[in-house]
Short mmCIF file of C-alpha atoms in Angstrom, two decimals:
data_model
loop_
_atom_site.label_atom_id
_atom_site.label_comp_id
_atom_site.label_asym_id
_atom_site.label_seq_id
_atom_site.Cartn_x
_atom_site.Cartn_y
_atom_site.Cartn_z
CA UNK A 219 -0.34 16.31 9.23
CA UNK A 220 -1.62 15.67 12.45
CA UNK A 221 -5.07 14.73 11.10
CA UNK A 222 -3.10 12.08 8.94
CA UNK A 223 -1.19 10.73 11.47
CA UNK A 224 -4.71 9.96 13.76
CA UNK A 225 -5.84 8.48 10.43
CA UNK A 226 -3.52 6.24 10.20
CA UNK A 227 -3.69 5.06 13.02
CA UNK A 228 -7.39 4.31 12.86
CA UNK A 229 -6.31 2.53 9.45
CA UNK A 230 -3.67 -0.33 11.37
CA UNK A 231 -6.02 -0.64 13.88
CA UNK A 232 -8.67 -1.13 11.41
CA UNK A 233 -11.30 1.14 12.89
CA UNK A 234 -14.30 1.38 10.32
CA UNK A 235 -14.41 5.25 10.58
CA UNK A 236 -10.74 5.82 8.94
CA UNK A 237 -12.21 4.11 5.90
CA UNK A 238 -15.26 6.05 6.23
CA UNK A 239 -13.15 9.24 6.32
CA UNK A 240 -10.68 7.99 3.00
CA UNK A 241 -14.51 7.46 1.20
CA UNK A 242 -15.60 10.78 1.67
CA UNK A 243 -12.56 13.14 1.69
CA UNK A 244 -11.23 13.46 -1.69
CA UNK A 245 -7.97 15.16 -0.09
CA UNK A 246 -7.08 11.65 1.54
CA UNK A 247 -5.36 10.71 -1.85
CA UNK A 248 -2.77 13.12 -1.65
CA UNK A 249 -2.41 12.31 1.80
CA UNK A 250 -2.00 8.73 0.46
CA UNK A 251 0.35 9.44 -2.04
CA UNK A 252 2.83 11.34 0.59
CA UNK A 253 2.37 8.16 2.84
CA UNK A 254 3.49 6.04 0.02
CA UNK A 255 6.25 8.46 -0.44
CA UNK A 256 7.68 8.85 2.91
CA UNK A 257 7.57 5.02 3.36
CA UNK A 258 9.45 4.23 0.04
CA UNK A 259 12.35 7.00 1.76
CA UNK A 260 12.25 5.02 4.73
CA UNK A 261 12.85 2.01 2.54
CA UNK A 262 15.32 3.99 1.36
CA UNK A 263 16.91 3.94 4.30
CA UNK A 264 16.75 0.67 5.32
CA UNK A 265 18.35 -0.40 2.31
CA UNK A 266 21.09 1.80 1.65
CA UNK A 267 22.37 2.11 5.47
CA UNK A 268 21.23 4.53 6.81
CA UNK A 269 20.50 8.51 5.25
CA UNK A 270 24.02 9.21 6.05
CA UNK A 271 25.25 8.25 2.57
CA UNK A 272 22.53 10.17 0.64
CA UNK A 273 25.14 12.74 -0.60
CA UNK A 274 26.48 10.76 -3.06
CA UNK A 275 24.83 11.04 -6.51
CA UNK A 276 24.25 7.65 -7.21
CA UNK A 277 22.06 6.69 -4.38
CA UNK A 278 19.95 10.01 -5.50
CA UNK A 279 19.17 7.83 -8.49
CA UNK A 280 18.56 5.19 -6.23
CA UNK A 281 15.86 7.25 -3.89
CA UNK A 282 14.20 8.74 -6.70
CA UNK A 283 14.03 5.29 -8.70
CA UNK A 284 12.82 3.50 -5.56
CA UNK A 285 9.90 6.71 -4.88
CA UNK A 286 8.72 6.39 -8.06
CA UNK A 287 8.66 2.58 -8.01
CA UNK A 288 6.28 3.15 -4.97
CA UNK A 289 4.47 5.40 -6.68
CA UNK A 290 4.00 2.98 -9.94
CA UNK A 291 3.13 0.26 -7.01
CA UNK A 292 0.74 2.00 -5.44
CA UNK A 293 -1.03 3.04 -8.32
CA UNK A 294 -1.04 -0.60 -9.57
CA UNK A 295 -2.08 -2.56 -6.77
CA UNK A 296 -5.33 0.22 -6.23
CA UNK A 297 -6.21 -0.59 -9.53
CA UNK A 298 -5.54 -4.24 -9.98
CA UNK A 299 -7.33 -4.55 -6.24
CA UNK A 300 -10.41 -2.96 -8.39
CA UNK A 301 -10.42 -4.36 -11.39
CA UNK A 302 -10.85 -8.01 -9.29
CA UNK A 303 -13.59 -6.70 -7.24
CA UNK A 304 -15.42 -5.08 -10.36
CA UNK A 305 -14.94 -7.39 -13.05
CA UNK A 306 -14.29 -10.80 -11.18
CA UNK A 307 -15.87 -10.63 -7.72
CA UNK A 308 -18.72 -8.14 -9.72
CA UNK A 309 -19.13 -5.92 -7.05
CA UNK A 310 -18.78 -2.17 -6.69
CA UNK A 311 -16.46 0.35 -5.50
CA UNK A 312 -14.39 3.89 -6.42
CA UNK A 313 -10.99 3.54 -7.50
CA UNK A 314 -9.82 6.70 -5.86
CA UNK A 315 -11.08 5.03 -2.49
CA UNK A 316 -9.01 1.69 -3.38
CA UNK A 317 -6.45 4.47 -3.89
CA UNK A 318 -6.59 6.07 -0.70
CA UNK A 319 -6.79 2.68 1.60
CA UNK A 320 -3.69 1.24 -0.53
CA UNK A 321 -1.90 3.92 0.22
CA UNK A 322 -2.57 4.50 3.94
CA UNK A 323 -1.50 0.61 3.97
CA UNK A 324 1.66 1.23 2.29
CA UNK A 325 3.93 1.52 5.72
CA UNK A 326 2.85 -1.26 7.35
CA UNK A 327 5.12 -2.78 4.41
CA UNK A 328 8.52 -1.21 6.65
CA UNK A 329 7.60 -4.07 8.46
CA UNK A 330 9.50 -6.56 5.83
CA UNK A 331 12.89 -4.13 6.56
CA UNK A 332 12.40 -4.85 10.42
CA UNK A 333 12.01 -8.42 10.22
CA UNK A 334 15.10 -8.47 7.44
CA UNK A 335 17.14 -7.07 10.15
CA UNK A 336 16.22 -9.07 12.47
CA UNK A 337 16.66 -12.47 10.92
CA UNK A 338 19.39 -11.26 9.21
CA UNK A 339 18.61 -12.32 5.40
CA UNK A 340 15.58 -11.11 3.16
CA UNK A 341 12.85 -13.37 1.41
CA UNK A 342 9.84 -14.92 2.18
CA UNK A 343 9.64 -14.84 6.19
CA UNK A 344 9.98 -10.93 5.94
CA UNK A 345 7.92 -10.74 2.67
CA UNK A 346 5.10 -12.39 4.11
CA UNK A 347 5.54 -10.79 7.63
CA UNK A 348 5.32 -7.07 5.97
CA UNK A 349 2.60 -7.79 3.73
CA UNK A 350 0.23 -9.75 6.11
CA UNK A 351 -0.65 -6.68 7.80
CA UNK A 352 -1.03 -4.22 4.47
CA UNK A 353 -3.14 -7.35 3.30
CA UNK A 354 -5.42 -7.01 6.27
CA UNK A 355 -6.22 -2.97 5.86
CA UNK A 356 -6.91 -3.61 2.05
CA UNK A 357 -9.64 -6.76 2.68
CA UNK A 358 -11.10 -4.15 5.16
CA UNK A 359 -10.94 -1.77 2.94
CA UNK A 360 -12.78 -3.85 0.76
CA UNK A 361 -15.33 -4.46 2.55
CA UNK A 362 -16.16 -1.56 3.69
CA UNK A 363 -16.11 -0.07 -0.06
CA UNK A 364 -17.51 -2.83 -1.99
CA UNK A 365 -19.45 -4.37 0.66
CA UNK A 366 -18.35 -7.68 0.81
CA UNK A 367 -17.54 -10.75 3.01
CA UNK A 368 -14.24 -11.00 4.33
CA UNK A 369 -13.38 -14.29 2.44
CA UNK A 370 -14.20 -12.42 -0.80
CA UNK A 371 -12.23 -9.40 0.56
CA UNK A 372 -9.42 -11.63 1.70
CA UNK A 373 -9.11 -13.06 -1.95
CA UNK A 374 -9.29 -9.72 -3.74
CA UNK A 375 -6.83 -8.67 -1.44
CA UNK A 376 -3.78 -11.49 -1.64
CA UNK A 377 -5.31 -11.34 -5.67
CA UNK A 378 -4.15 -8.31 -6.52
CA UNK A 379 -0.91 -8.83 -4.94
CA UNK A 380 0.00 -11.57 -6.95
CA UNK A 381 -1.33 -9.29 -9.73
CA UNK A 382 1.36 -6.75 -8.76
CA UNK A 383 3.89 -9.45 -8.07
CA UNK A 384 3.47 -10.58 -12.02
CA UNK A 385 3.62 -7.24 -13.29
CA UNK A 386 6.65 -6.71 -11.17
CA UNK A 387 8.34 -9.49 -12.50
CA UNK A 388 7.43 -8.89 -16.20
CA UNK A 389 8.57 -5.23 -16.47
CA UNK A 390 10.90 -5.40 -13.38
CA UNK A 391 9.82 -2.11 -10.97
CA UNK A 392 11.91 -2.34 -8.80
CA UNK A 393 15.32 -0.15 -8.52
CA UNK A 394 17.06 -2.79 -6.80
CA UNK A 395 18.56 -5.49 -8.61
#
């Protein structure tokens, strides 16, 4: 884990060679997917109080539904991310790469519960202030995979998660109502 943790690390400081490492190492997408998992526990967390409660069976439902949501995300958002850049922008890229990025991204996204504690209410301000950062490690992402320029990667980016945000909306993801 400790070769994760230095990974991610490089990713939120958006150091070329963590991207370079997620292109090449096919294991990084199951080190992804635990990143995405942790971080929807820590959501979790935030959300139902603290893990003190977790022995009561409803909020097992809750953690699992919420970690699987994540999941469901995370797979989404890779692929609507490369569906843009392939079919829209017409540029190249792997999926499982757009996989692996997305989901070393995914805990910058605690950031929303931080800022929702701090200003005491949820919505945009924290929305926006949790995703700014995940949207910055995808566009580089992006351009590092798919070679483009940053305005390009930029739109791809904040593109797909308004893809994400529709399909959210349609079949409602999300545990919490």
């Amino acid at each position: 884990m400790g070769e994760v943790a230095s990974r991610f690390l490089q990713t939120i400081r958006l150091e070329r060679q963590a991207f370079v490492w997620m292109d090449f190492n096919d294991r990084a997408t199951g080190d992804a997917l635990v990143l995405v998992a942790i971080t929807q526990v820590l959501m979790f967390a935030g959300f139902a109080g603290g893990l003190g409660s977790v022995f009561n069976i409803g909020l097992w439902d809750l953690l699992i539904g919420l970690v699987l949501s994540g999941l469901v995300q995370w797979l989404l958002y890779s692929a609507i991310a490369w569906a843009i850049v392939r079919y829209i922008v017409q540029a190249s890229g792997q999926y499982a790469t757009y996989l692996r990025f997305t989901g070393f991204a995914f805990p910058t996204t605690l950031i929303t519960i931080a800022v929702a504690i701090v200003i005491g209410e949820a919505g945009l301000i924290p929305f926006i202030a949790g995703f700014a950062w995940f949207l910055a490690i995808i566009a580089r992402g992006i351009e590092y995979e798919s070679d483009l320029p940053a305005h390009r990667a930029w739109f791809v980016a904040i593109g797909a998660l308004g893809g994400l945000l529709i399909v959210d909306a349609i079949f409602n993801f999300s545990p919490i109502t």
